[in-house]
Coordinates of C-alpha atoms in Angstrom, one line a residue:
M1 CA 21.1 -25.1 56.9
K2 CA 23.5 -22.8 55.2
S3 CA 22.0 -19.9 53.3
T4 CA 23.5 -18.7 50.0
W5 CA 24.1 -15.0 49.6
L6 CA 24.6 -13.0 46.4
P7 CA 25.5 -9.3 46.1
S8 CA 22.4 -7.2 45.2
S9 CA 24.1 -5.9 42.1
L10 CA 24.8 -9.4 40.8
L11 CA 21.3 -10.5 41.7
L12 CA 19.8 -7.6 39.7
L13 CA 22.1 -8.6 36.7
L14 CA 20.9 -12.2 36.8
V15 CA 17.2 -11.1 36.9
E16 CA 17.8 -8.8 33.9
L17 CA 19.5 -11.6 32.0
S18 CA 16.8 -14.1 32.7
C19 CA 14.2 -11.6 31.5
C20 CA 16.0 -11.2 28.2
V21 CA 16.5 -15.0 27.8
S22 CA 12.8 -15.7 28.5
L23 CA 11.6 -13.1 26.0
Q24 CA 13.9 -14.4 23.2
D25 CA 13.9 -18.1 23.9
G26 CA 10.4 -18.9 25.2
G27 CA 8.4 -15.8 25.2
K28 CA 7.3 -13.2 22.7
P29 CA 8.5 -13.5 19.2
N30 CA 10.0 -10.6 17.2
F31 CA 8.4 -9.4 14.0
V32 CA 9.9 -8.3 10.7
L33 CA 7.2 -7.3 8.3
M34 CA 8.2 -6.2 4.8
M35 CA 5.9 -4.7 2.2
V36 CA 7.2 -3.9 -1.3
D37 CA 5.4 -1.1 -3.2
D38 CA 3.6 -2.2 -6.5
L39 CA 5.5 -5.5 -6.8
G40 CA 3.7 -7.9 -9.1
I41 CA 3.2 -11.4 -7.9
G42 CA 5.0 -12.7 -11.0
D43 CA 8.1 -10.7 -10.3
L44 CA 9.6 -13.2 -7.8
G45 CA 11.3 -16.4 -8.7
C46 CA 9.4 -18.3 -6.0
F47 CA 6.2 -17.3 -7.8
G48 CA 7.3 -18.3 -11.3
N49 CA 9.6 -15.6 -12.6
T50 CA 12.5 -17.0 -14.6
T51 CA 14.2 -13.7 -15.8
L52 CA 14.6 -11.8 -12.5
R53 CA 17.0 -12.9 -9.8
T54 CA 15.4 -12.9 -6.3
P55 CA 17.5 -15.5 -4.4
N56 CA 17.0 -14.0 -1.0
I57 CA 13.2 -13.8 -1.2
D58 CA 13.1 -17.3 -2.8
Q59 CA 15.1 -18.7 0.1
L60 CA 12.7 -17.0 2.5
A61 CA 9.9 -18.9 0.7
E62 CA 11.8 -22.2 0.9
E63 CA 12.3 -21.8 4.6
G64 CA 8.7 -20.9 5.3
V65 CA 5.2 -20.9 4.0
K66 CA 4.1 -19.5 0.6
L67 CA 0.6 -18.1 0.4
T68 CA -0.6 -18.4 -3.3
H69 CA -4.1 -16.9 -2.8
H70 CA -3.0 -13.9 -0.7
I71 CA -5.3 -10.9 -1.3
A72 CA -4.7 -7.2 -0.6
A73 CA -7.6 -5.4 0.9
S74 CA -7.4 -2.7 -1.7
S75 CA -5.7 -2.3 -5.1
V76 CA -4.2 1.1 -4.3
C77 CA -1.6 2.2 -1.7
T78 CA -3.3 4.3 1.0
P79 CA -6.4 2.0 1.7
S80 CA -4.3 -1.2 1.3
R81 CA -1.9 0.0 4.0
A82 CA -4.6 1.1 6.3
A83 CA -6.2 -2.3 6.1
F84 CA -2.8 -4.0 6.7
L85 CA -2.1 -2.1 9.9
T86 CA -5.6 -2.3 11.4
G87 CA -6.9 -5.6 10.1
R88 CA -10.0 -3.8 8.9
Y89 CA -11.5 -3.0 5.5
P90 CA -10.4 0.6 4.7
I91 CA -14.0 1.8 4.5
R92 CA -14.3 1.2 8.3
S93 CA -11.5 3.8 8.8
G94 CA -12.9 6.3 6.3
I95 CA -10.0 5.5 4.0
A96 CA -12.3 5.1 1.0
A97 CA -12.8 7.9 -1.5
K98 CA -16.0 8.7 -3.4
Q99 CA -14.2 10.7 -6.1
I100 CA -11.5 9.8 -8.6
T101 CA -8.5 10.4 -6.3
S102 CA -8.2 7.4 -4.0
V103 CA -4.8 8.0 -2.3
F104 CA -3.1 11.0 -0.7
I105 CA -1.0 12.9 -3.3
L106 CA -0.1 15.9 -1.1
N107 CA 1.6 16.2 2.2
G108 CA -0.3 19.4 3.2
V109 CA -3.7 17.8 3.6
S110 CA -5.7 17.1 6.7
G111 CA -6.9 13.5 6.0
G112 CA -5.1 10.4 7.4
L113 CA -5.5 7.3 9.5
P114 CA -7.7 8.4 12.4
S115 CA -6.2 8.4 15.9
H116 CA -9.0 6.1 17.2
E117 CA -7.9 3.3 14.9
V118 CA -5.7 0.6 16.5
T119 CA -2.7 -0.7 14.6
F120 CA -0.7 -3.8 15.4
A121 CA 2.2 -1.5 16.2
K122 CA 0.2 0.3 18.9
I123 CA -0.8 -3.0 20.6
A124 CA 2.8 -4.4 20.3
K125 CA 4.1 -1.2 21.9
Q126 CA 1.7 -1.7 24.8
Q127 CA 3.0 -5.2 25.1
G128 CA 6.6 -4.0 25.6
Y129 CA 7.8 -4.1 22.0
E130 CA 10.2 -1.6 20.5
T131 CA 8.5 -0.7 17.2
A132 CA 9.8 1.0 14.0
L133 CA 8.5 1.9 10.6
I134 CA 11.2 2.4 8.0
G135 CA 10.2 3.5 4.5
K136 CA 6.8 4.6 3.1
W137 CA 3.9 5.7 5.3
H138 CA 1.2 7.3 3.0
L139 CA -1.4 7.6 5.7
G140 CA -1.4 11.3 6.4
L141 CA 0.6 13.6 8.5
N142 CA -1.1 16.7 10.0
C143 CA -4.5 17.9 11.2
E144 CA -4.4 21.5 12.2
S145 CA -0.8 22.8 12.0
S146 CA 2.4 21.9 10.2
D147 CA 3.8 20.1 13.2
D148 CA 0.9 18.5 15.1
H149 CA 1.7 15.2 13.4
C150 CA -1.7 13.8 14.4
H151 CA -1.5 11.1 11.6
H152 CA 2.3 10.5 12.0
P153 CA 3.6 6.9 12.5
N154 CA 4.6 7.8 16.0
A155 CA 0.9 8.5 16.8
H156 CA 0.0 5.0 15.6
G157 CA 2.4 3.0 17.8
F158 CA 5.8 3.3 16.0
N159 CA 8.5 4.4 18.4
Y160 CA 10.9 5.2 15.5
F161 CA 10.2 6.4 12.0
F162 CA 12.7 7.0 9.1
G163 CA 11.1 7.4 5.8
I164 CA 8.7 9.4 3.6
P165 CA 5.2 10.4 4.9
L166 CA 3.7 10.4 1.4
T167 CA 4.8 8.2 -1.5
N168 CA 7.5 8.2 -4.2
L169 CA 5.8 10.5 -6.8
R170 CA 7.3 10.8 -10.2
D171 CA 7.7 14.5 -9.4
C172 CA 10.4 13.5 -6.9
Q173 CA 12.8 12.8 -9.7
P174 CA 13.5 15.5 -12.3
G175 CA 12.8 14.4 -15.8
H176 CA 10.2 11.8 -14.8
G177 CA 7.2 14.1 -15.4
T178 CA 4.5 14.8 -12.9
V179 CA 1.6 12.9 -11.2
F180 CA -0.5 16.0 -11.5
Q181 CA -1.4 15.4 -15.2
L182 CA -4.3 17.8 -15.1
Y183 CA -4.5 18.1 -18.8
K184 CA -6.0 14.6 -19.0
Y185 CA -9.0 15.6 -17.1
L186 CA -9.9 19.1 -18.4
P187 CA -13.2 19.2 -20.3
Y188 CA -11.7 20.1 -23.7
R189 CA -14.8 19.3 -25.7
T190 CA -17.1 21.3 -23.5
L191 CA -14.8 24.3 -23.4
G192 CA -14.4 24.1 -27.2
V193 CA -18.1 24.0 -27.8
I194 CA -18.6 27.0 -25.5
L195 CA -15.8 29.0 -27.3
V196 CA -17.1 28.2 -30.8
S197 CA -20.7 29.0 -29.8
V198 CA -19.7 32.4 -28.3
V199 CA -17.6 33.3 -31.4
L200 CA -20.5 32.4 -33.7
L201 CA -23.1 34.3 -31.6
H202 CA -20.8 37.3 -31.6
Y203 CA -20.2 37.0 -35.4
V204 CA -24.0 37.0 -36.3
G205 CA -24.6 39.9 -33.9
L206 CA -26.7 38.1 -31.2
I207 CA -24.2 39.0 -28.5
T208 CA -21.4 41.6 -28.3
L209 CA -18.1 40.7 -26.7
R210 CA -16.4 43.8 -25.3
R211 CA -12.6 44.0 -25.7
R212 CA -12.2 44.6 -22.0
L213 CA -14.1 41.4 -21.1
V214 CA -12.1 39.3 -23.6
L215 CA -8.8 40.7 -22.2
G216 CA -10.0 40.1 -18.6
L217 CA -10.9 36.4 -19.3
L218 CA -7.6 35.8 -21.1
S219 CA -5.7 37.4 -18.2
L220 CA -7.6 35.2 -15.7
L221 CA -6.8 32.2 -17.7
A222 CA -3.2 33.1 -17.8
V223 CA -3.0 33.6 -14.1
L224 CA -4.7 30.3 -13.3
T225 CA -2.4 28.5 -15.8
G226 CA 0.6 30.2 -14.2
L227 CA -0.5 29.2 -10.7
T228 CA -1.1 25.6 -11.8
V229 CA 2.3 25.3 -13.5
G230 CA 4.0 27.0 -10.5
F231 CA 2.3 24.6 -8.1
I232 CA 3.4 21.6 -10.1
K233 CA 7.0 22.9 -10.3
M234 CA 6.9 23.3 -6.5
T235 CA 5.7 19.7 -5.9
L236 CA 9.3 18.6 -5.8
Y237 CA 9.9 20.6 -2.7
L238 CA 6.4 20.2 -1.1
N239 CA 5.9 16.4 -1.4
C240 CA 9.3 14.8 -1.6
V241 CA 10.1 14.8 2.1
L242 CA 12.3 12.5 4.2
M243 CA 11.8 12.4 7.9
R244 CA 13.5 10.9 11.0
D245 CA 10.8 10.7 13.7
H246 CA 9.3 14.2 13.7
V247 CA 12.1 16.1 11.9
V248 CA 12.4 16.7 8.2
V249 CA 16.0 15.7 7.4
E250 CA 15.9 16.0 3.6
Q251 CA 13.7 18.0 1.3
P252 CA 13.5 17.2 -1.5
F253 CA 14.9 13.7 -0.9
V254 CA 17.4 12.1 -3.2
S255 CA 16.1 8.7 -4.4
E256 CA 19.2 7.0 -5.8
N257 CA 20.6 5.6 -2.5
L258 CA 17.4 5.7 -0.5
T259 CA 16.9 1.9 -0.3
Q260 CA 20.5 1.5 0.8
R261 CA 20.0 4.1 3.6
M262 CA 16.7 2.5 4.7
T263 CA 18.4 -0.9 4.8
H264 CA 21.2 0.5 7.0
E265 CA 18.5 2.1 9.3
A266 CA 16.7 -1.3 9.5
V267 CA 20.0 -3.1 10.4
D268 CA 20.8 -0.5 13.0
F269 CA 17.3 -0.9 14.6
L270 CA 17.7 -4.7 14.8
E271 CA 21.2 -4.3 16.4
R272 CA 20.0 -1.8 18.9
N273 CA 17.0 -3.9 19.9
S274 CA 18.4 -7.4 19.6
A275 CA 17.5 -8.1 23.3
G276 CA 13.9 -7.8 22.1
P277 CA 11.1 -8.0 21.7
F278 CA 10.8 -5.8 18.6
L279 CA 8.5 -5.1 15.6
L280 CA 10.0 -3.7 12.4
F281 CA 7.8 -2.7 9.5
F282 CA 10.1 -2.2 6.5
S283 CA 7.9 -0.5 4.0
F284 CA 9.9 -0.3 0.7
I285 CA 9.7 2.8 -1.5
Q286 CA 10.6 0.7 -4.5
V287 CA 9.3 -0.5 -6.9
H288 CA 6.8 2.4 -7.2
T289 CA 7.5 4.9 -9.9
A290 CA 9.5 7.0 -10.4
M291 CA 11.9 4.2 -10.8
F292 CA 15.3 4.3 -9.2
A293 CA 18.2 2.0 -8.2
S294 CA 21.5 2.7 -6.7
K295 CA 24.7 2.5 -8.8
A296 CA 25.5 -1.0 -7.7
F297 CA 22.3 -2.4 -9.2
R298 CA 21.9 -0.3 -12.4
G299 CA 22.1 -2.5 -15.4
T300 CA 21.9 -5.8 -13.5
S301 CA 18.6 -7.0 -15.0
R302 CA 17.1 -7.8 -18.3
H303 CA 14.1 -5.6 -17.5
G304 CA 15.6 -2.1 -17.3
I305 CA 15.4 0.1 -14.3
Y306 CA 12.3 -1.8 -13.0
G307 CA 14.2 -5.1 -12.9
D308 CA 17.2 -3.3 -11.3
A309 CA 14.9 -2.0 -8.5
V310 CA 13.6 -5.6 -7.9
H311 CA 17.2 -6.8 -7.6
E312 CA 17.9 -4.1 -5.0
V313 CA 14.9 -5.0 -3.0
D314 CA 16.0 -8.6 -2.9
W315 CA 19.5 -7.5 -1.8
S316 CA 17.9 -5.5 1.0
V317 CA 15.8 -8.5 2.2
G318 CA 19.0 -10.5 2.2
Q319 CA 20.8 -7.9 4.4
I320 CA 18.0 -8.1 6.9
M321 CA 17.9 -11.9 7.0
Q322 CA 21.7 -12.0 7.4
T323 CA 21.4 -9.5 10.3
L324 CA 18.9 -11.7 12.1
D325 CA 21.2 -14.7 11.6
R326 CA 24.2 -12.8 12.9
L327 CA 22.3 -11.6 16.0
K328 CA 21.0 -15.2 16.5
L329 CA 17.4 -14.1 16.2
R330 CA 16.3 -16.4 13.3
E331 CA 14.5 -18.9 15.6
N332 CA 12.5 -16.2 17.4
T333 CA 11.5 -13.9 14.6
L334 CA 8.4 -14.1 12.4
V335 CA 9.2 -12.7 9.0
Y336 CA 6.6 -11.7 6.5
L337 CA 6.9 -10.3 3.0
T338 CA 4.2 -9.1 0.6
S339 CA 3.3 -6.3 -1.8
D340 CA 0.6 -3.6 -1.1
Q341 CA -1.1 -4.4 -4.5
G342 CA -0.4 -5.7 -7.9
A343 CA 2.0 -4.2 -10.5
H344 CA 1.1 -0.9 -12.1
L345 CA 0.6 -1.9 -15.7
E346 CA 0.2 1.6 -17.1
E347 CA 3.8 2.5 -16.2
I348 CA 5.3 2.8 -19.6
T349 CA 7.2 5.9 -20.5
A350 CA 6.6 8.1 -23.6
T351 CA 9.7 6.5 -25.2
G352 CA 8.4 3.0 -24.6
E353 CA 10.6 2.1 -21.6
V354 CA 8.8 -0.4 -19.4
H355 CA 8.6 0.7 -15.7
R356 CA 6.0 -1.9 -14.7
G357 CA 6.0 -5.3 -13.1
W358 CA 4.4 -8.6 -14.0
N359 CA 1.3 -10.1 -12.5
G360 CA 1.9 -13.6 -13.9
I361 CA -1.3 -15.3 -15.1
Y362 CA -3.5 -12.9 -13.3
K363 CA -5.6 -10.3 -15.2
A364 CA -5.0 -6.5 -15.1
G365 CA -3.1 -4.8 -12.3
K366 CA -3.0 -2.0 -9.7
A367 CA -6.2 0.1 -9.3
T368 CA -8.4 -2.8 -10.3
N369 CA -10.0 -5.7 -8.4
W370 CA -9.2 -8.2 -11.1
E371 CA -6.7 -10.8 -9.6
G372 CA -3.7 -8.9 -11.0
G373 CA -4.6 -5.9 -8.9
I374 CA -5.1 -7.6 -5.6
R375 CA -3.4 -11.1 -5.6
V376 CA 0.0 -10.4 -4.0
P377 CA 2.9 -12.5 -2.8
G378 CA 2.6 -13.8 0.8
I379 CA 5.6 -15.4 2.5
L380 CA 6.0 -16.1 6.2
R381 CA 9.0 -17.7 7.9
W382 CA 9.4 -18.7 11.6
P383 CA 11.9 -21.6 12.0
G384 CA 10.7 -24.2 14.4
K385 CA 7.2 -22.7 14.6
I386 CA 6.2 -22.8 11.0
P387 CA 7.1 -25.7 8.7
S388 CA 9.4 -25.0 5.8
G389 CA 8.5 -25.5 2.2
R390 CA 4.8 -25.4 2.8
Q391 CA 2.3 -23.9 0.3
V392 CA -1.2 -22.6 1.2
D393 CA -3.6 -22.2 -1.7
V394 CA -6.8 -21.1 0.1
P395 CA -7.8 -17.4 0.3
T396 CA -6.0 -15.3 2.9
S397 CA -5.7 -11.5 3.3
N398 CA -3.1 -8.9 4.2
M399 CA -5.6 -8.0 7.0
D400 CA -4.7 -11.3 8.6
L401 CA -1.4 -10.0 9.9
F402 CA -3.1 -7.8 12.4
P403 CA -4.7 -10.6 14.6
T404 CA -1.7 -12.8 14.0
V405 CA 0.7 -10.3 15.3
V406 CA -1.6 -9.1 18.1
Q407 CA -2.1 -12.6 19.5
L408 CA 1.5 -13.6 19.2
S409 CA 2.5 -10.5 21.1
G410 CA 0.5 -11.7 24.1
A411 CA -2.5 -9.3 23.6
A412 CA -6.1 -10.0 22.7
V413 CA -7.8 -8.8 19.5
P414 CA -9.9 -5.8 20.2
E415 CA -13.6 -6.6 20.7
D416 CA -14.9 -3.0 20.5
R417 CA -14.7 -2.9 16.7
E418 CA -15.1 -5.1 13.6
I419 CA -11.8 -6.9 12.8
D420 CA -11.9 -8.4 9.3
G421 CA -8.6 -10.3 9.4
H422 CA -8.1 -13.8 10.9
D423 CA -5.2 -15.3 12.8
L424 CA -3.0 -17.3 10.4
M425 CA -1.1 -19.5 12.7
D426 CA -3.3 -22.6 12.6
L427 CA -3.3 -22.4 8.8
L428 CA 0.5 -21.8 8.6
Q429 CA 1.2 -24.7 10.9
G430 CA -1.1 -27.1 9.0
T431 CA -3.5 -27.8 11.9
V432 CA -6.4 -26.6 9.7
E433 CA -6.9 -26.9 5.9
R434 CA -8.8 -23.7 5.2
S435 CA -8.8 -20.1 6.4
N436 CA -11.7 -18.5 8.2
H437 CA -12.4 -16.3 5.2
E438 CA -15.6 -17.6 3.7
F439 CA -16.2 -14.2 2.0
L440 CA -13.8 -11.4 1.1
F441 CA -15.2 -8.1 -0.1
H442 CA -13.4 -6.0 -2.7
Y443 CA -14.1 -2.2 -2.7
C444 CA -13.1 0.1 -5.5
N445 CA -12.7 3.3 -3.4
A446 CA -16.0 3.5 -1.4
Y447 CA -18.0 1.3 -3.8
M448 CA -18.6 -2.4 -3.5
N449 CA -17.0 -3.8 -6.6
A450 CA -16.7 -7.5 -6.2
V451 CA -17.1 -10.4 -3.7
R452 CA -15.1 -13.6 -3.3
W453 CA -16.8 -16.7 -1.8
H454 CA -15.1 -19.9 -0.6
P455 CA -17.9 -22.2 0.4
R456 CA -17.2 -24.3 3.4
D457 CA -18.2 -27.5 1.6
S458 CA -16.4 -26.8 -1.7
T459 CA -13.0 -26.3 -3.2
S460 CA -14.4 -23.7 -5.6
V461 CA -13.7 -20.0 -5.0
W462 CA -16.4 -17.9 -6.6
K463 CA -15.9 -14.3 -7.5
A464 CA -18.6 -11.9 -8.7
F465 CA -18.1 -8.4 -10.2
Y466 CA -20.8 -5.7 -9.9
F467 CA -18.9 -3.4 -12.2
T468 CA -15.6 -3.5 -14.1
P469 CA -13.2 -0.8 -15.3
N470 CA -13.3 0.4 -18.9
F471 CA -9.9 -0.6 -20.4
Y472 CA -8.3 1.6 -23.0
P473 CA -7.3 0.6 -25.6
E474 CA -9.8 -2.1 -25.6
N475 CA -7.3 -4.8 -26.4
E476 CA -5.3 -4.1 -23.3
T477 CA -6.1 -5.0 -19.6
A478 CA -5.2 -1.5 -18.4
C479 CA -6.4 2.1 -18.5
F480 CA -3.7 3.9 -20.5
H481 CA -5.9 7.0 -21.2
T482 CA -6.0 7.9 -17.5
H483 CA -2.8 6.3 -16.4
M484 CA -4.7 4.1 -13.9
C485 CA -8.3 2.8 -13.7
F486 CA -10.9 4.8 -11.9
C487 CA -14.0 3.7 -9.9
T488 CA -16.6 6.4 -10.7
S489 CA -19.5 5.8 -13.1
D490 CA -17.9 7.5 -16.1
Y491 CA -15.1 5.0 -16.1
V492 CA -16.8 1.7 -15.4
T493 CA -19.4 -0.7 -16.8
Y494 CA -22.0 -2.1 -14.5
H495 CA -23.2 -5.7 -14.7
D496 CA -26.6 -7.1 -14.0
P497 CA -26.4 -10.0 -13.4
P498 CA -22.9 -9.7 -12.0
L499 CA -20.0 -11.3 -13.8
L500 CA -19.3 -14.6 -12.2
Y501 CA -16.0 -16.6 -12.2
D502 CA -14.8 -19.8 -10.5
L503 CA -11.2 -18.9 -9.7
T504 CA -10.2 -22.5 -9.0
R505 CA -10.9 -23.4 -12.6
D506 CA -10.3 -20.0 -14.2
P507 CA -7.7 -18.1 -12.1
S508 CA -7.0 -15.7 -15.1
E509 CA -10.7 -14.6 -15.1
S510 CA -10.8 -15.2 -18.8
T511 CA -14.4 -16.4 -19.3
P512 CA -17.4 -15.4 -17.1
L513 CA -19.9 -18.1 -16.3
T514 CA -23.5 -18.1 -17.4
P515 CA -26.6 -20.0 -16.3
D516 CA -25.8 -22.3 -19.2
T517 CA -22.2 -23.1 -18.2
E518 CA -22.9 -23.1 -14.4
P519 CA -26.2 -24.7 -13.2
A520 CA -26.0 -23.1 -9.8
F521 CA -25.4 -19.6 -11.3
H522 CA -28.3 -17.8 -9.7
S523 CA -28.1 -19.5 -6.3
I524 CA -24.4 -18.7 -6.0
L525 CA -25.1 -15.0 -6.8
A526 CA -27.9 -15.0 -4.3
V527 CA -25.7 -16.2 -1.5
M528 CA -23.0 -13.6 -2.4
K529 CA -25.6 -10.9 -2.5
E530 CA -26.9 -11.8 1.0
A531 CA -23.3 -11.8 2.3
V532 CA -22.7 -8.3 0.8
E533 CA -25.8 -6.9 2.4
K534 CA -24.9 -8.4 5.8
H535 CA -21.3 -7.0 5.6
Q536 CA -22.6 -3.5 4.5
R537 CA -24.9 -3.4 7.6
S538 CA -21.8 -3.9 9.8
V539 CA -20.1 -0.8 8.3
E540 CA -20.6 2.2 10.6
P541 CA -20.6 5.7 9.1
V542 CA -17.3 7.5 9.8
E543 CA -15.6 10.7 8.5
N544 CA -14.3 10.3 5.0
Q545 CA -10.6 10.9 5.3
L546 CA -10.3 11.2 1.5
S547 CA -13.1 13.7 1.1
G548 CA -12.7 16.8 -1.0
W549 CA -11.9 19.0 2.0
N550 CA -9.5 16.5 3.6
M551 CA -7.7 16.2 0.2
I552 CA -7.3 20.0 -0.5
W553 CA -3.8 21.3 -0.1
K554 CA -3.6 23.5 3.0
P555 CA -0.4 25.6 3.1
W556 CA -0.5 25.8 6.9
L557 CA -0.2 22.0 7.1
Q558 CA 2.8 21.8 4.8
P559 CA 6.0 20.3 6.3
C560 CA 8.9 22.6 5.5
C561 CA 12.4 22.2 6.9
S562 CA 13.5 25.8 6.0
T563 CA 11.1 28.5 4.8
F564 CA 8.8 28.8 1.7
T565 CA 11.0 31.6 0.4
Q566 CA 14.0 29.1 0.6
L567 CA 11.9 26.5 -1.3
C568 CA 11.8 24.2 1.8
Q569 CA 15.3 22.8 1.1
C570 CA 17.6 20.9 3.4
R571 CA 20.0 17.9 3.6
E572 CA 20.6 15.7 6.6
D573 CA 24.4 16.0 6.4
E574 CA 24.1 19.8 6.3
E575 CA 22.3 19.6 9.6
G576 CA 25.0 17.5 11.1
G577 CA 22.7 14.4 11.1

């Protein structure tokens, strides 16, 4: 028998080619996961909008599956993103505040997603994936020094990072005001009563105010006011930071063309890693305030700068989809698009310019657990694996992406911790009719706010509220007096018995049920109460990453690309980047 012989170099080349082919054709899929910031479910044409143009996202929905009852695990950015990455309720990671502030608003703080948490990126990386996060992080940066980067995306499984470690604060664009609106929370009435009382007591002779004491108090007040104003002015340089991996490349960043730059970074990543497998998390900075759009998109919508920003997001999605097609990766890439929570309804400028999105028929918006705050778009496409044009109306969660990605990457879902998400593939492919979410729990910061129940023998989806935010003005479904709704006792109304809705019959949550209108009222609430108690027993105590200490600005943790005396300023092109 005659033996065949191949040069060793050619043999190695054939082996490498066969590995690439097996990965792309019959092996591990690629993942492109896109999350838009503060996008309302009603802002997309495929979810009912008729005045904004979103052809690329609409096409994605036509070619895949649309989730109409897709729920964010939190109604604000930081906890919602923690849940998305880990498949766990944010309270399990300690990303649940007990005070008013529920997200990170400073770079120089010590809180963040703990290192012991496991993200889908970390598992995918272990499975041989190239991983990247482009865009917004908002889950912390440092622990003990300005460059330890213990909470950095690279520490959580992302090989490459280009984006902002915090969020797009209105402070990052001159002329848009500040997020640090301290004047809204000062105790004016108490201070006024104290001042008037002291003056009266001095006037009737019961106390004597020394001139030196008065001057000292006024001086102290002036110093504190000056420091506060100075800190707010410095926010532009402290918090508006653009990074590439571990290097600050722009401080403060320029917003206008940032979506364009991020899109180019995403395309470059796809081109560099087209042999796969890869995982790209494109975390849009738009459409969070302060609003921006590049020159090509300004004035293209009927809804001002907000609509222009939505148009630019849709363009970006189109660029990524075209790149997948050009690289012949369409058939082996699972694409997902969502929003981290509902539209921020309080975003209306002092001059009346609307900077907010639309939540369709759903009540209220961001920072509430009404449907408008947590029901978000859910679109998944994977040609040949997921049928096109399919719609799923049963409850699903953004936490479900964790087990879905993990299992498709070839790994097993961790068994050493509670995972609250459920694999979506059977539901997407239509082999089952309902998801595994019988109950979904809705926290407002660290407080159990509401619970959703989809009984296994019923089409109804019940939702009970234990407290609701106090809207202002009362005829609105928003909290304009504080710019967003809060969860602490001064800002909410508690309900006993809880408010109960059947979302199947009343998705707008317009009329709460009563024992008169729902015969099973008390038994439904009893089942939900038992489920809440069981869930709460499964929550183990962990360090609160949003505690007062973890949220206090610590100068030694502040990222700065130059020096504080130079106001931490740099531009990537100036560094030869």
